Short mmCIF file of C-alpha atoms in Angstrom, two decimals:
data_model
loop_
_atom_site.label_atom_id
_atom_site.label_comp_id
_atom_site.label_asym_id
_atom_site.label_seq_id
_atom_site.Cartn_x
_atom_site.Cartn_y
_atom_site.Cartn_z
CA ILE U 52 -2.97 11.59 14.10
CA SER U 53 -1.47 12.14 10.64
CA TYR U 54 -1.19 15.86 11.39
CA ILE U 55 0.68 15.22 14.67
CA ARG U 56 2.94 12.65 13.03
CA THR U 57 3.70 15.07 10.21
CA LEU U 58 4.62 17.84 12.64
CA ALA U 59 6.75 15.51 14.75
CA MET U 60 8.67 14.37 11.69
CA GLY U 61 9.02 17.90 10.31
CA SER U 62 7.31 16.86 7.09
CA THR U 63 5.10 18.86 4.80
CA LEU U 64 1.43 18.38 5.61
CA LEU U 65 -0.18 16.47 2.75
CA SER U 66 -3.67 15.06 2.50
CA LYS U 67 -4.19 11.34 2.95
CA GLU U 68 -4.93 11.04 -0.77
CA GLU U 69 -1.72 12.88 -1.72
CA ARG U 70 0.37 10.69 0.59
CA THR U 71 -1.25 7.53 -0.73
CA LYS U 72 -0.78 8.53 -4.37
CA ARG U 73 2.87 9.43 -3.68
CA ALA U 74 3.51 6.11 -1.90
CA PHE U 75 2.00 4.15 -4.77
CA LYS U 76 3.92 6.14 -7.34
CA GLN U 77 7.03 4.59 -5.79
CA ILE U 78 5.47 1.13 -5.98
CA TRP U 79 4.43 1.53 -9.63
CA ALA U 80 8.00 2.57 -10.48
CA MET U 81 9.60 -0.45 -8.79
CA LYS U 82 9.17 -2.82 -11.72
CA LYS U 83 6.88 -4.00 -14.50
CA TRP U 84 3.89 -5.54 -12.77
CA THR U 85 1.70 -8.26 -14.25
CA LYS U 86 -1.93 -7.40 -14.98
CA THR U 87 -3.03 -9.44 -11.94
CA GLN U 88 -0.51 -7.67 -9.72
CA GLU U 89 -1.66 -4.29 -11.08
CA LYS U 90 -5.26 -5.15 -10.22
CA TRP U 91 -4.28 -6.01 -6.66
CA LEU U 92 -2.11 -2.95 -6.23
CA GLN U 93 -5.07 -0.82 -7.31
CA ARG U 94 -7.24 -2.57 -4.71
CA PHE U 95 -4.58 -1.98 -2.05
CA GLU U 96 -4.45 1.68 -2.99
CA SER U 97 -8.24 2.00 -2.80
CA GLN U 98 -8.26 0.31 0.60
CA LEU U 99 -5.47 2.54 1.85
CA LEU U 100 -7.47 5.62 0.90
CA LYS U 101 -10.04 4.37 3.45
CA GLU U 102 -7.53 3.30 6.12
CA SER U 103 -4.40 4.86 7.65
CA VAL U 104 -2.05 2.00 6.82
CA ILE U 105 -2.29 -1.43 5.29
CA GLN U 106 -0.87 -4.29 7.31
CA ILE U 107 -0.22 -7.93 6.57
CA GLU U 108 -3.03 -8.85 8.98
CA ASP U 109 -5.43 -6.74 6.92
CA LEU U 110 -4.90 -9.04 3.96
CA ASN U 111 -6.57 -11.88 5.86
CA GLN U 112 -9.69 -9.77 6.44
CA ASP U 113 -12.44 -8.29 4.32
CA PRO U 114 -12.18 -7.40 1.46
CA PHE U 115 -9.06 -9.51 0.80
CA ASP U 116 -9.88 -12.73 2.66
CA GLU U 117 -12.39 -13.90 0.07
CA ALA U 118 -9.59 -13.85 -2.50
CA GLY U 119 -7.45 -16.20 -0.42
CA GLY U 120 -5.89 -13.73 1.99
CA PHE U 121 -2.23 -13.08 2.47
CA ASP U 122 -0.99 -16.55 1.44
CA ARG U 123 -2.61 -16.46 -1.99
CA LEU U 124 -1.78 -12.80 -2.58
CA ASN U 125 1.82 -13.39 -1.56
CA LYS U 126 2.09 -16.06 -4.26
CA ILE U 127 0.67 -13.62 -6.82
CA PHE U 128 3.45 -11.20 -5.81
CA ASP U 129 6.19 -13.86 -6.03
CA ASN U 130 6.53 -14.03 -2.22
CA GLU U 131 7.43 -10.34 -2.02
CA LEU U 132 4.16 -9.04 -0.56
CA THR U 133 5.57 -8.30 2.90
CA SER U 134 8.28 -6.15 1.34
CA ILE U 135 5.75 -4.39 -0.90
CA VAL U 136 3.42 -3.61 2.01
CA ASN U 137 6.38 -2.34 4.07
CA THR U 138 7.51 -0.13 1.16
CA ILE U 139 4.02 1.32 0.80
CA ASN U 140 3.81 2.13 4.51
CA ASP U 141 7.35 3.49 4.65
CA ASN U 142 6.62 5.84 1.74
CA LEU U 143 3.38 7.16 3.23
CA TYR U 144 5.26 9.51 5.56
CA LYS U 145 8.62 9.71 3.85
CA GLU U 146 9.64 13.26 3.02
CA SER U 147 9.79 13.73 -0.75
CA GLY U 148 12.80 15.08 -2.52
#
């Protein structure tokens, strides 16, 4: 599916890992994150390497539900988690440059 999407968008074909790393590079550059936020961003990145996208609904499921799910995580991210998740997903297939 990623291959077809890449061709349809006229993007350069990158591996899932390369796309994920590039998307998170944008996130890391957004601002100075707290240590707790950094830990969670690393967990999101690890999860995204296993999945195609990360969605808000995913944050209420394993492995995030035992940590309080979306509501608790959103508080950790100063109520900006929806925007952060959207930015991650938007940057997964954004053409670099």
